[in-house]
Short mmCIF file of C-alpha atoms and ligand atoms in Angstrom, two decimals:
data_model
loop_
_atom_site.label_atom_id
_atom_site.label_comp_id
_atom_site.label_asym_id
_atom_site.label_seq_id
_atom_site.Cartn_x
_atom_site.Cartn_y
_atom_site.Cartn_z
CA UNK A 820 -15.34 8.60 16.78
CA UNK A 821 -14.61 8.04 20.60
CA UNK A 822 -16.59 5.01 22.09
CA UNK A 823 -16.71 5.10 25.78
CA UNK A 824 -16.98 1.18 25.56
CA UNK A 825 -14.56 -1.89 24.36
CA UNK A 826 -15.72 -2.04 20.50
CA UNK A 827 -15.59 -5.63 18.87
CA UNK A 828 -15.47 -5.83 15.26
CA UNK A 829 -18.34 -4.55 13.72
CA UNK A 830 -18.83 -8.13 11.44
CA UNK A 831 -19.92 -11.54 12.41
CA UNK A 832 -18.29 -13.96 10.14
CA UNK A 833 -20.43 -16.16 8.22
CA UNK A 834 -17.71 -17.87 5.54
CA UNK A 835 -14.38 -19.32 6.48
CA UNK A 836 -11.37 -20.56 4.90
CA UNK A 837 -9.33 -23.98 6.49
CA UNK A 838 -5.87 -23.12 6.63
CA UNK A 839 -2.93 -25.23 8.68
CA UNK A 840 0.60 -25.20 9.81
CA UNK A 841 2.97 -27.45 7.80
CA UNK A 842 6.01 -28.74 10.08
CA UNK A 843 9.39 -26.83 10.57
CA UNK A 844 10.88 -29.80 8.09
CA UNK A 845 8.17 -28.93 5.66
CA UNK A 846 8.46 -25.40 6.29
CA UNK A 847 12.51 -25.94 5.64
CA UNK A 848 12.22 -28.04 2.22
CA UNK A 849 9.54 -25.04 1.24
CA UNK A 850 11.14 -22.38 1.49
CA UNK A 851 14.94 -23.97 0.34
CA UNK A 852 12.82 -24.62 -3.29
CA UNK A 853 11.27 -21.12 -2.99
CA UNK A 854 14.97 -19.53 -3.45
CA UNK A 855 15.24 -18.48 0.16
CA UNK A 856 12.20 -15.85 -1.50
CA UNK A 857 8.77 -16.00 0.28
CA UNK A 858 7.28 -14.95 -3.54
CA UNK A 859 8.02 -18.37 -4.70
CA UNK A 860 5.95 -20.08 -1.56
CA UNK A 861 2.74 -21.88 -2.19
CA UNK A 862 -0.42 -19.94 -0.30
CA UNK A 863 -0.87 -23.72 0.99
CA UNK A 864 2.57 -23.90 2.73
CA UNK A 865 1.89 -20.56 4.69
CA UNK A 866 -0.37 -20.76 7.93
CA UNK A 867 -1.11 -16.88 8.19
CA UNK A 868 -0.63 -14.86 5.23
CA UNK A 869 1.03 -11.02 5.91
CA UNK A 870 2.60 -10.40 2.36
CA UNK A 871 0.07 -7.74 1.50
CA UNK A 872 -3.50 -6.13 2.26
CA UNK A 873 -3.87 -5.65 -1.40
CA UNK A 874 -6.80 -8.26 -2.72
CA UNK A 875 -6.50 -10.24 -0.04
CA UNK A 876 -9.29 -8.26 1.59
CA UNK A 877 -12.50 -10.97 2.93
CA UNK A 878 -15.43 -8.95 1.07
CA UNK A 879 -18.85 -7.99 2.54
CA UNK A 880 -22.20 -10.26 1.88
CA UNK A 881 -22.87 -7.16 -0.34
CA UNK A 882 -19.81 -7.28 -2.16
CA UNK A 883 -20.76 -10.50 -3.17
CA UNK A 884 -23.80 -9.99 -3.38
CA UNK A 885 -23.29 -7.38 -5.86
CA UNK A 886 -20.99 -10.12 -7.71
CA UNK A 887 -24.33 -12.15 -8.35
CA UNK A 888 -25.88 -9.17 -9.99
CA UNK A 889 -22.83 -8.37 -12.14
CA UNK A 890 -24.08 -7.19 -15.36
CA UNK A 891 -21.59 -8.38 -18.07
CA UNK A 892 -22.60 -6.40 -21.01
CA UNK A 893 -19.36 -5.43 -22.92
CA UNK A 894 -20.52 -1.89 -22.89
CA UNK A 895 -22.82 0.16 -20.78
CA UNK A 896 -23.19 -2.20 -17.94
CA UNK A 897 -25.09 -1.46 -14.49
CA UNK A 898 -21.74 -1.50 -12.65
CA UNK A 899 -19.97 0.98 -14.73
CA UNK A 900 -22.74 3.15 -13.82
CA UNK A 901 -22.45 2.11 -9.71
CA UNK A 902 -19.12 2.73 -9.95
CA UNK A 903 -19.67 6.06 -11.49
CA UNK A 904 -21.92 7.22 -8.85
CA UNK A 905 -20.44 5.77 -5.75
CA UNK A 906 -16.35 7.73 -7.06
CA UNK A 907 -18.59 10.44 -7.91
CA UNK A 908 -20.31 11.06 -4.35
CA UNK A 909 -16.92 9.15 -2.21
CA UNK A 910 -14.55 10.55 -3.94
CA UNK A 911 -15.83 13.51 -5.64
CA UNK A 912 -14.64 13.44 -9.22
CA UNK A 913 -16.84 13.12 -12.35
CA UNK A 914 -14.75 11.09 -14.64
CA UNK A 915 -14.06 7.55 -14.24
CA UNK A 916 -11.33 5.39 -15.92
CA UNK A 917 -12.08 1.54 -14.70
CA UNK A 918 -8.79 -0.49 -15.13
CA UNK A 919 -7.81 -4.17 -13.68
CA UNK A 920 -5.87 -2.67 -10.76
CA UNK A 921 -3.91 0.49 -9.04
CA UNK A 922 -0.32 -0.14 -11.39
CA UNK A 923 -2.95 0.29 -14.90
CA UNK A 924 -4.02 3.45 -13.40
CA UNK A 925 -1.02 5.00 -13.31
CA UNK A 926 0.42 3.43 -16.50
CA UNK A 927 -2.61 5.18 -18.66
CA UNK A 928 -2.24 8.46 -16.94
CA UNK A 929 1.22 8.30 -16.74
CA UNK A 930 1.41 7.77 -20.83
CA UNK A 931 -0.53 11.18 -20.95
CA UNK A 932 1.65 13.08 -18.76
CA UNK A 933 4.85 12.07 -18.18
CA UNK A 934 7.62 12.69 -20.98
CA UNK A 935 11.33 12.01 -21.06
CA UNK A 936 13.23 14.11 -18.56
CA UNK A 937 10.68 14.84 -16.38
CA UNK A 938 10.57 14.94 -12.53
CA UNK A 939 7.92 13.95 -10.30
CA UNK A 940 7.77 15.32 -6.87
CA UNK A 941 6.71 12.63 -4.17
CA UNK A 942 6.00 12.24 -0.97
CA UNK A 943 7.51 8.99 -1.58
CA UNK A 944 6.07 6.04 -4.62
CA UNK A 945 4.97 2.77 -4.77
CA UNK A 946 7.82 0.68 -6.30
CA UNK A 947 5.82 -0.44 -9.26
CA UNK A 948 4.87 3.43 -9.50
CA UNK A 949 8.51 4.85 -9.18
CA UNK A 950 9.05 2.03 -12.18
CA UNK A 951 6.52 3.02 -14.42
CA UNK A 952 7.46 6.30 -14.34
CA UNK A 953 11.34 5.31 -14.41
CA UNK A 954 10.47 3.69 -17.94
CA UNK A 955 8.40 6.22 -19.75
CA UNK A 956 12.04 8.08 -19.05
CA UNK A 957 10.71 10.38 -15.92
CA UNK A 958 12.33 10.68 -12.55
CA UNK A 959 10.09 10.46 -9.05
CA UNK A 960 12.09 12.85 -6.18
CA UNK A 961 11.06 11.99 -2.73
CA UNK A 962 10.03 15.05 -0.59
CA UNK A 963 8.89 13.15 2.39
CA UNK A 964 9.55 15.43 5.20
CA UNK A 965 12.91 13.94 6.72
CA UNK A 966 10.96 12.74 10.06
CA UNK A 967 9.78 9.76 7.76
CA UNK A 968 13.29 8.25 7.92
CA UNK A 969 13.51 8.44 11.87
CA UNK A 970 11.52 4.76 13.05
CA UNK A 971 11.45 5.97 16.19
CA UNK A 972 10.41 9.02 15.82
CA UNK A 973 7.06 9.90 16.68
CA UNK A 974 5.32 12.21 14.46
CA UNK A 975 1.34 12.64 13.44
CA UNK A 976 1.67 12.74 9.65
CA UNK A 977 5.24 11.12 8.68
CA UNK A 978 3.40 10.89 5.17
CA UNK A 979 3.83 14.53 4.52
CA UNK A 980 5.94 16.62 2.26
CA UNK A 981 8.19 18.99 3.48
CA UNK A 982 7.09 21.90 1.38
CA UNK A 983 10.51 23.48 1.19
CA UNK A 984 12.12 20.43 -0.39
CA UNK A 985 9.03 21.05 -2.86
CA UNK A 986 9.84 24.35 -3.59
CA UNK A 987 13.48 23.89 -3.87
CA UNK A 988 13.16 20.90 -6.95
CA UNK A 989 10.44 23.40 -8.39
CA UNK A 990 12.99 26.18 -8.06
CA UNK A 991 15.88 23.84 -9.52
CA UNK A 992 14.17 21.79 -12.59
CA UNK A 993 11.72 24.54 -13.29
CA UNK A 994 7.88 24.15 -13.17
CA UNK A 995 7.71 23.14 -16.98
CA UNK A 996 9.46 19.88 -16.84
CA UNK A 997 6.91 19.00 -13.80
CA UNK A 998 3.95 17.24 -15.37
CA UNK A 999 2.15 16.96 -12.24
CA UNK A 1000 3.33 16.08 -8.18
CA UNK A 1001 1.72 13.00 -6.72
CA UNK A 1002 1.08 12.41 -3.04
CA UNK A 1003 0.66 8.42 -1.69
CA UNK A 1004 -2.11 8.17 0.93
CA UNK A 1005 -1.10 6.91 3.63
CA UNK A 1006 2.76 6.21 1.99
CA UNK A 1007 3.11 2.83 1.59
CA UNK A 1008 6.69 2.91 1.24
CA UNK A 1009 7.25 4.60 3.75
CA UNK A 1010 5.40 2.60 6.74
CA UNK A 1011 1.65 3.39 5.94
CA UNK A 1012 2.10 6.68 7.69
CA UNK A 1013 -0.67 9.21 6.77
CA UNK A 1014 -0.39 12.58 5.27
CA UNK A 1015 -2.13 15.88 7.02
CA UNK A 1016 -5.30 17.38 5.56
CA UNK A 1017 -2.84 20.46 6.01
CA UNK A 1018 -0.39 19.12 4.07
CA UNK A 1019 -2.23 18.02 1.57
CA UNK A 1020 -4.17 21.94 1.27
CA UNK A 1021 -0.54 23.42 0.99
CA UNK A 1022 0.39 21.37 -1.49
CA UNK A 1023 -1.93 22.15 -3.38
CA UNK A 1024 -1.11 25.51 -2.59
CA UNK A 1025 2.09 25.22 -3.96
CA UNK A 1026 1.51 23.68 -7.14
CA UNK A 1027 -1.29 26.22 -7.89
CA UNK A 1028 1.77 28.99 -8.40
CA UNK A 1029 2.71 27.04 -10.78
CA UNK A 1030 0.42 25.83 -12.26
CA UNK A 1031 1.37 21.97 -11.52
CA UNK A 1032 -1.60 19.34 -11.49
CA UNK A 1033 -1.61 17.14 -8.34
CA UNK A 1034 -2.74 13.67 -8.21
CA UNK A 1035 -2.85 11.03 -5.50
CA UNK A 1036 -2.54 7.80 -4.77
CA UNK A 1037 -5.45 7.01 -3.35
CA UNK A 1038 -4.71 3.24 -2.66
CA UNK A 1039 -5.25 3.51 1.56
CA UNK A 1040 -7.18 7.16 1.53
CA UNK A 1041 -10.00 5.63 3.64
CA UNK A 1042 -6.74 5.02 6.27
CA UNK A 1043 -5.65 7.84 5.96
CA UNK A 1044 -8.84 9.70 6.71
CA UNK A 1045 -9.05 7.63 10.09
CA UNK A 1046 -5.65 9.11 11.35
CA UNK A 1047 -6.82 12.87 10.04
CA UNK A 1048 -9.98 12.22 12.37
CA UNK A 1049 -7.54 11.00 15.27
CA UNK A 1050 -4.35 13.24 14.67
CA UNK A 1051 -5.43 16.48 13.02
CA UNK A 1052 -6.89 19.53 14.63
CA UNK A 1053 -10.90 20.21 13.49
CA UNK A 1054 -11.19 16.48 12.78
CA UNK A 1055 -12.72 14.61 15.90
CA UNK A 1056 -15.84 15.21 14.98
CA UNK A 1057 -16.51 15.11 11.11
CA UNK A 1058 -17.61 11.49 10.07
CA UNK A 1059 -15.01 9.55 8.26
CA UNK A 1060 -16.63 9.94 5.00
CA UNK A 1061 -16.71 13.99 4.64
CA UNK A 1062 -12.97 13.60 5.48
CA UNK A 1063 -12.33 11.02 2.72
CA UNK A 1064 -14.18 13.40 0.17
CA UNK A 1065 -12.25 16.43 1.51
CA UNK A 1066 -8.86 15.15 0.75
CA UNK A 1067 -9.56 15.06 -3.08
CA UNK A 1068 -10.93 18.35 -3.09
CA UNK A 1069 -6.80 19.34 -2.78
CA UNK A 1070 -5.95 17.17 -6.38
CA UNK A 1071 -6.84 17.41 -9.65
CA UNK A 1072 -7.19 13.28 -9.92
CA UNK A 1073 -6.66 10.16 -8.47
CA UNK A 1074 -5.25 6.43 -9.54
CA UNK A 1075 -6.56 4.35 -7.02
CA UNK A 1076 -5.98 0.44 -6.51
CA UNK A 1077 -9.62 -0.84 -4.94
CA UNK A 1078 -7.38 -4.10 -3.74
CA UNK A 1079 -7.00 -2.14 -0.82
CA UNK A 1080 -9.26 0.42 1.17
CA UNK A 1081 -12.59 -0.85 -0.89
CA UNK A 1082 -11.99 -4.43 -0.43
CA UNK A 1083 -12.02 -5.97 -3.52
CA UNK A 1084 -10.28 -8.99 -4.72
CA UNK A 1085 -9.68 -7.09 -8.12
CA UNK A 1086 -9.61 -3.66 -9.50
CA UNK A 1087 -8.29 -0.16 -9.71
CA UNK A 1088 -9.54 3.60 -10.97
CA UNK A 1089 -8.23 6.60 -12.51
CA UNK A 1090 -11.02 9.23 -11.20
CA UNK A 1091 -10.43 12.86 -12.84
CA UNK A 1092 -12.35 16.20 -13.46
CA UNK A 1093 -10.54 17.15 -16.28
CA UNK A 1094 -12.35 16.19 -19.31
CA UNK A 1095 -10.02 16.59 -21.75
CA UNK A 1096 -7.35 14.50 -19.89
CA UNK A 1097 -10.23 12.04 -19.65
CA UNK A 1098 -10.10 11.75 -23.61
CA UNK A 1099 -6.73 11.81 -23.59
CA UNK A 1100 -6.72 8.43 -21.71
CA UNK A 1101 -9.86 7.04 -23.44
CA UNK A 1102 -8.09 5.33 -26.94
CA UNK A 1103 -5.31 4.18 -24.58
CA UNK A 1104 -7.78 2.24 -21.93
CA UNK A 1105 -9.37 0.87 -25.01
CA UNK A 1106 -5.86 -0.39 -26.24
CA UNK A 1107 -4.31 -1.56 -23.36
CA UNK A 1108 -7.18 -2.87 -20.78
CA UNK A 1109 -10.97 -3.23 -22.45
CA UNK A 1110 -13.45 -0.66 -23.28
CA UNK A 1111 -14.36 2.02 -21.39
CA UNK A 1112 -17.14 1.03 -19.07
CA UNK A 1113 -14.90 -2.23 -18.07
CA UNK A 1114 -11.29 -1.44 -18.15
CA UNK A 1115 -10.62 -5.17 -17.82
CA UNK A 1116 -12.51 -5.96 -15.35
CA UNK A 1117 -15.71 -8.64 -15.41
CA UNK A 1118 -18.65 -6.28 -14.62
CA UNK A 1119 -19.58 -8.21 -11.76
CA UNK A 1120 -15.69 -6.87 -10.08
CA UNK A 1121 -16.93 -3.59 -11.11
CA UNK A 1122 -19.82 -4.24 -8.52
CA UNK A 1123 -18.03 -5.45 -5.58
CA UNK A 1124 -15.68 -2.07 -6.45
CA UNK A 1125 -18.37 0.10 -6.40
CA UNK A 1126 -20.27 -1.66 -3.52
CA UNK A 1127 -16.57 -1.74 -1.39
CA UNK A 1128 -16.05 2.34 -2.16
CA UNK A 1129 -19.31 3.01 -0.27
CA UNK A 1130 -17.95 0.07 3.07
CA UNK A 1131 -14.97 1.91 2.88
CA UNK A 1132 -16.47 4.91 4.22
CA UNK A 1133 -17.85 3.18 7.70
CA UNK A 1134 -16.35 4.84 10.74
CA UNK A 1135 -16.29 2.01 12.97
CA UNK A 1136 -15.08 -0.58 10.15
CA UNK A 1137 -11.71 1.67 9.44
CA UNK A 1138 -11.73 2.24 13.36
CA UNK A 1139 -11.84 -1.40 14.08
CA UNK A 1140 -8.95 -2.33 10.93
CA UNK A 1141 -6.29 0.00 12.55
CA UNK A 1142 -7.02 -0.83 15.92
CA UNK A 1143 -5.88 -4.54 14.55
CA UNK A 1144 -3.23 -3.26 13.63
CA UNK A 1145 -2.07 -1.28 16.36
CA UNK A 1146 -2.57 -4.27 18.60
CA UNK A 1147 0.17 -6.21 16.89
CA UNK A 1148 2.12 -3.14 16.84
CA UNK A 1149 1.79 -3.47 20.92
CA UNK A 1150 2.63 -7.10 21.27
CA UNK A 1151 5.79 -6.71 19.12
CA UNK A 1152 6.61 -3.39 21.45
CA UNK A 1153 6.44 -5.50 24.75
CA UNK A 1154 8.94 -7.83 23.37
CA UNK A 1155 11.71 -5.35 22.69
CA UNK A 1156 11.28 -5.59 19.07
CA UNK A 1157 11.70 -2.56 17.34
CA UNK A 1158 8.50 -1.08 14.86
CA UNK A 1159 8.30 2.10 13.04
CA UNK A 1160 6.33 4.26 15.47
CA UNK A 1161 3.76 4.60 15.14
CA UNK A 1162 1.86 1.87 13.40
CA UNK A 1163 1.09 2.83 10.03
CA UNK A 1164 -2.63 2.40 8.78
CA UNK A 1165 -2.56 -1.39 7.13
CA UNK A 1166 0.83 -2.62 8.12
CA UNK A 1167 3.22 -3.04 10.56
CA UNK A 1168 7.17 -2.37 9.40
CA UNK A 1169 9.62 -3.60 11.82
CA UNK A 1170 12.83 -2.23 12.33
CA UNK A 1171 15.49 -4.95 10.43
CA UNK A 1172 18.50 -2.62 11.38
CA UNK A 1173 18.29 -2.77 15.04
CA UNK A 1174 16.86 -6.01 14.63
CA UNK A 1175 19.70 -7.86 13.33
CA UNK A 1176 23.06 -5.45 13.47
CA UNK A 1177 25.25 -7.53 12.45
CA UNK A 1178 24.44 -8.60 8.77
CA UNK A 1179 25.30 -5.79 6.06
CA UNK A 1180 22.51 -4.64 3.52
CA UNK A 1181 24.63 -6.26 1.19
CA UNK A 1182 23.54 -9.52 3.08
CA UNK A 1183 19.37 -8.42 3.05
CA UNK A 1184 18.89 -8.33 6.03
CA UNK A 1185 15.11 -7.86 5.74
CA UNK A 1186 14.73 -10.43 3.39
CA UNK A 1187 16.74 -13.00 6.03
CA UNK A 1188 14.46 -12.25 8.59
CA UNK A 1189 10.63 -12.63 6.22
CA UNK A 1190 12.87 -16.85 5.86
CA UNK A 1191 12.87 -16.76 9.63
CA UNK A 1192 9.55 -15.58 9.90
CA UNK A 1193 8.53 -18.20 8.03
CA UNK A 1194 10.55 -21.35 9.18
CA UNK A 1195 9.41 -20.40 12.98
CA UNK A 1196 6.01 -20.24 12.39
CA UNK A 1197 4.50 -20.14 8.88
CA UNK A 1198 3.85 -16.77 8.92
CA UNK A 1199 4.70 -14.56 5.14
CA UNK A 1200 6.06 -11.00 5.41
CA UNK A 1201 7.86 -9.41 2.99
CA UNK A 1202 11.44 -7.98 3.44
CA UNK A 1203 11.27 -4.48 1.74
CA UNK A 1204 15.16 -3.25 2.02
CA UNK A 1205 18.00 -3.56 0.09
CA UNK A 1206 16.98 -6.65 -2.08
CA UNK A 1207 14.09 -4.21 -3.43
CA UNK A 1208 15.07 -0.64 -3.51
CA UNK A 1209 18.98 -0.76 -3.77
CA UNK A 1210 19.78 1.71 -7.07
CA UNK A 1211 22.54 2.27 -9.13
CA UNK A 1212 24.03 5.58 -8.87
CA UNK A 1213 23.69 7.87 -12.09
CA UNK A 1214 26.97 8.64 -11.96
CA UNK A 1215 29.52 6.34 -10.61
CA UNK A 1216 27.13 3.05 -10.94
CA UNK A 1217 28.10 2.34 -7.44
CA UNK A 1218 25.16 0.34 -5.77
CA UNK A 1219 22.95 3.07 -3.49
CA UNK A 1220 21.36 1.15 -0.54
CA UNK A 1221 17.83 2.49 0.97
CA UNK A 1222 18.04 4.28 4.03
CA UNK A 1223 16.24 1.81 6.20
CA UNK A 1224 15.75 -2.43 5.68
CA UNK A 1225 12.28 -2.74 6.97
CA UNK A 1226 9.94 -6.54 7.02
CA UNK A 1227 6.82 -5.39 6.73
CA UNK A 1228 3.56 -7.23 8.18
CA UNK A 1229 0.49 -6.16 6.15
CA UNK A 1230 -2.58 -7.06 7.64
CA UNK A 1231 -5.80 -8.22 5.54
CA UNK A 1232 -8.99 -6.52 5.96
CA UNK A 1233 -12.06 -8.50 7.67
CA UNK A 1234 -9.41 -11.55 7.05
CA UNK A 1235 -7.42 -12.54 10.59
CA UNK A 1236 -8.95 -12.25 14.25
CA UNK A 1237 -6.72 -11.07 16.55
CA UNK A 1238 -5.82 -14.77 17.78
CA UNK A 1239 -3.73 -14.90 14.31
CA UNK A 1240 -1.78 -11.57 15.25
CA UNK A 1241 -1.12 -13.48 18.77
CA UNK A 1242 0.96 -16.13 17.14
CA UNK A 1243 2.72 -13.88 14.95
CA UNK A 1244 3.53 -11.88 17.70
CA UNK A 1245 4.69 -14.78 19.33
CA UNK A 1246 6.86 -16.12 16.07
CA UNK A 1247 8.40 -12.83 15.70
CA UNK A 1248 9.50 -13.01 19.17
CA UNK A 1249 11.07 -16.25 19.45
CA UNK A 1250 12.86 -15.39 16.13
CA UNK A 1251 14.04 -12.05 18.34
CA UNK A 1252 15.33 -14.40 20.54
CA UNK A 1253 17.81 -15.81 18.59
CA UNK A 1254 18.08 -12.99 16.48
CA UNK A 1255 21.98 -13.54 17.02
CA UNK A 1256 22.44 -16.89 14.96
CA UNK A 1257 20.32 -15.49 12.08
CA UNK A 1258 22.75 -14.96 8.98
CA UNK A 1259 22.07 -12.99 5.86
CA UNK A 1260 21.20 -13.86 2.48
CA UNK A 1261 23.32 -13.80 -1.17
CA UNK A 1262 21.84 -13.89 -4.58
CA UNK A 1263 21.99 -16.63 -6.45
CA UNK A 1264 20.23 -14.72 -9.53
CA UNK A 1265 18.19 -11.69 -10.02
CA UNK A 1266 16.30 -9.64 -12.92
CA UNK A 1267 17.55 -6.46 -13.07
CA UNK A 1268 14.59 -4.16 -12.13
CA UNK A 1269 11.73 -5.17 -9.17
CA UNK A 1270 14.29 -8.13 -8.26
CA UNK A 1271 12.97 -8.97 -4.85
CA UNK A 1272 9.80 -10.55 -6.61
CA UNK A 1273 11.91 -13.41 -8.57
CA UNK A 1274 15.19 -13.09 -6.90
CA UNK A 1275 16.67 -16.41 -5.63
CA UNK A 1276 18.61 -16.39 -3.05
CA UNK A 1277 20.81 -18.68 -0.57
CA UNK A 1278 21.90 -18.65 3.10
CA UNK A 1279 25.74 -16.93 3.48
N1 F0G B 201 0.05 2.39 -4.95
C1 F0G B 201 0.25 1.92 -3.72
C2 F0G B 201 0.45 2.89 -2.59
C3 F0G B 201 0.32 0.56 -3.49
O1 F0G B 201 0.54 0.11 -2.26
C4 F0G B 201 0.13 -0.33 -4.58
C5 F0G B 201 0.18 -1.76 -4.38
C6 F0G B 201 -0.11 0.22 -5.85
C7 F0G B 201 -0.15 1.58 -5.99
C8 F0G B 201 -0.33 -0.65 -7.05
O2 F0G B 201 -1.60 -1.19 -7.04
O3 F0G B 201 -1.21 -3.65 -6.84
O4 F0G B 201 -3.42 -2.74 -7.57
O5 F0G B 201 -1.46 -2.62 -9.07
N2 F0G B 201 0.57 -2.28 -3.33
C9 F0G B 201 0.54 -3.68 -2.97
C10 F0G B 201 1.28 -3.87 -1.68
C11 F0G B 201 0.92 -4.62 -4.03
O6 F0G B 201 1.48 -5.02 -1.29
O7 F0G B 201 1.62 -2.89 -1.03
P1 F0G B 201 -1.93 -2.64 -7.66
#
């Protein structure tokens, strides 16, 4: 909603956490034994923490209150039933599968529904989505809408898929091999840019002809609801909750990690209307993550999930998060540095390719400037370009770069005041500064598949 006045947050902070820069020798030694990777850094060697929003998140007095309360029966408890009813009247769907956190989710439906040789239409995946569905011998297809590969372009809903790329793979692998097509609110991957209430309704338009399930990712759909109510046409005035609700009215199902939009340190949700798919998962849940009213969780997480769904819906609370945000996003913009406009919902993604020209993708560029980051002024982002997304070609083998080397700075909810995004504002800059001296990175060894998290790595 519009306020006519300056808003502060709408929390007073009544628990804090010491934290403290180490010195640039420190910092150097650090980072040298952490293989040039800011995954292998100690939380206690990093002065403000921007790897991820995702159960990192400072949670309410009620959250924790609700963790007091937790009832830890191994079946039945109290907060199997809270979380029932609060996915049931946020979200909408009847059937709940509890699991430890977002990447379960999909694993259990994805076990269901996806066979070998199947394709998965996208707006774009998670990484750890795009590899569980890589090993049950499926294939995800991006059909962002092209605008989500232009930085600079602005553009509402950069989330959205372009419904004649849709159509086409339909068209071209045939509507049986497609188990389902899965949208990512707001897409993560691609800058935390939303995805239209329209697009979303013609989607589901779409996959109605055919008879295709859709499912979303439902990890920042509080977000996204925020930029319907600011971008979309019909949306100023609906509170932020009705426009949460509506979104999953256009899917037949959600997996859903709660580490992000609801706040809690742990957890994650499958929610579904289909009953018989919800049996379908049932012995699987029981086999892989705890019985059914825990999913591997403690009932007292299942509290502070169910308790967070409910926050998440709070107008001013989502209005006040991106407005964070968006403040860094204008700092970083006065100094010349280069973001993906505009500022995605939980994270800000700058620009590594106009940032530093001059070192190759086969140098990671992104992942040079997170060390940077971090030797000028403690501050962890995470490079997300070459190092994590680079493919091998079906065909030839040859190595297939990503189309943009991004470092992305995820914010925390309820975690930083905006004195913290000052000096990273300020660190980034300096490093801009310089930006000329900075050199890329080579491996010294990686896994082969999700290699950024244990690559190590050395200066060129
Ligand atoms: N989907 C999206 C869009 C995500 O961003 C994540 C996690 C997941 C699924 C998996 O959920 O971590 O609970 O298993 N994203 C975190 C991040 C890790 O930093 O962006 P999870």
């Amino acid at each position: 909603m519009k306020k006519e006045q300056v808003m502060a947050e709408p929390f007073r902070i009544k628990v804090v956490e010491p934290i403290r820069l180490i010195s640039r020798e420190e910092r150097e030694r650090r980072i040298k034994e952490a293989g040039y990777n800011v995954f292998g850094l100690k939380s206690d060697d990093i002065y403000i923490d921007l790897l991820t929003d995702s159960g990192t998140a400072a949670m309410s007095d009620n959250q924790w209150a609700g963790i007091m309360l937790g009832d830890e029966s191994y079946a039945g408890c109290r907060g199997f039933r809270h979380l029932e009813e609060a996915v049931h009247d946020v979200l909408g769907f009847n059937y709940v599968v509890p699991v430890h956190q977002g990447r379960a989710a999909e694993r259990l439906l994805f076990q269901v529904m996806v066979k070998k040789g199947d394709v998965i239409p996208f707006n774009m995946p998670f990484d750890t989505t795009d590899a569980c569905i890589r090993s049950l011998g499926g294939k995800p297809v991006n059909c962002v809408a092209d605008v989500a590969y232009e930085p600079q372009a602005i553009h509402p809903f950069k989330g959205n898929i372009d419904l004649v790329k849709l159509r086409a793979l339909i068209t071209e692998v045939g509507a049986q091999k497609i188990p389902f097509i899965m949208l990512t609110i707001t897409n993560n991957a691609g800058g935390g840019q939303p995805v239209a209430m329209s697009n979303l309704k013609e989607v589901k338009e779409v996959a109605s002809e055919y008879e295709i399930p859709v499912f979303i990712d439902a990890a920042r759909c509080a977000e996204n609801a925020y930029f319907i109510q600011q971008r979309e046409e019909g949306y100023q005035d609906r509170a932020l909750a009705e426009i949460i609700k509506e979104q999953f009215s256009y899917s037949d199902g959600c997996t859903f990690s709660c580490k992000k939009d609801p706040m809690a340190n742990i957890g994650g949700l499958i929610g579904l209307n289909n009953e018989e798919l919800y049996r379908k998962i049932l012995p699987l849940l029981i086999a892989q993550e705890g019985f059914i009213t825990y999913g591997g969780l403690a009932g007292r997480d299942l509290e502070a999930v169910a308790r967070g769904l409910r926050e998440m819906t709070d107008d001013d609370l989502i209005a006040s998060r991106i407005r964070q945000v968006e403040y860094l996003g204008e700092l970083l913009v006065d100094s010349g540095i280069q973001i993906i406009q505009p500022v995605g919902g939980h994270a800000l993604f700058v620009d590594v390719a106009s940032f530093l020209p001059h070192i190759p993708q086969s140098h990671f560029p992104a992942d040079a400037l997170a060390v940077e980051l971090y030797l000028e002024s403690g501050v962890r982002a995470v490079g997300l370009g070459a190092l994590a997304f680079s493919t091998p070609d079906e065909g030839t083998g040859e190595t297939i770069s990503p189309k943009m080397e991004l470092l992305r700075l995820a914010i925390p909810r309820r975690v930083y005041t905006d004195r913290h995004m000052d000096v990273v504002a300020e660190g980034l800059k300096r490093v801009y500064e310089r930006r000329n001296q900075i050199r890329g990175l080579r491996i010294v060894h990686a896994p082969p598949v999700l290699r950024h998290f244990l690559a190590r790595l050395e200066p060129v």
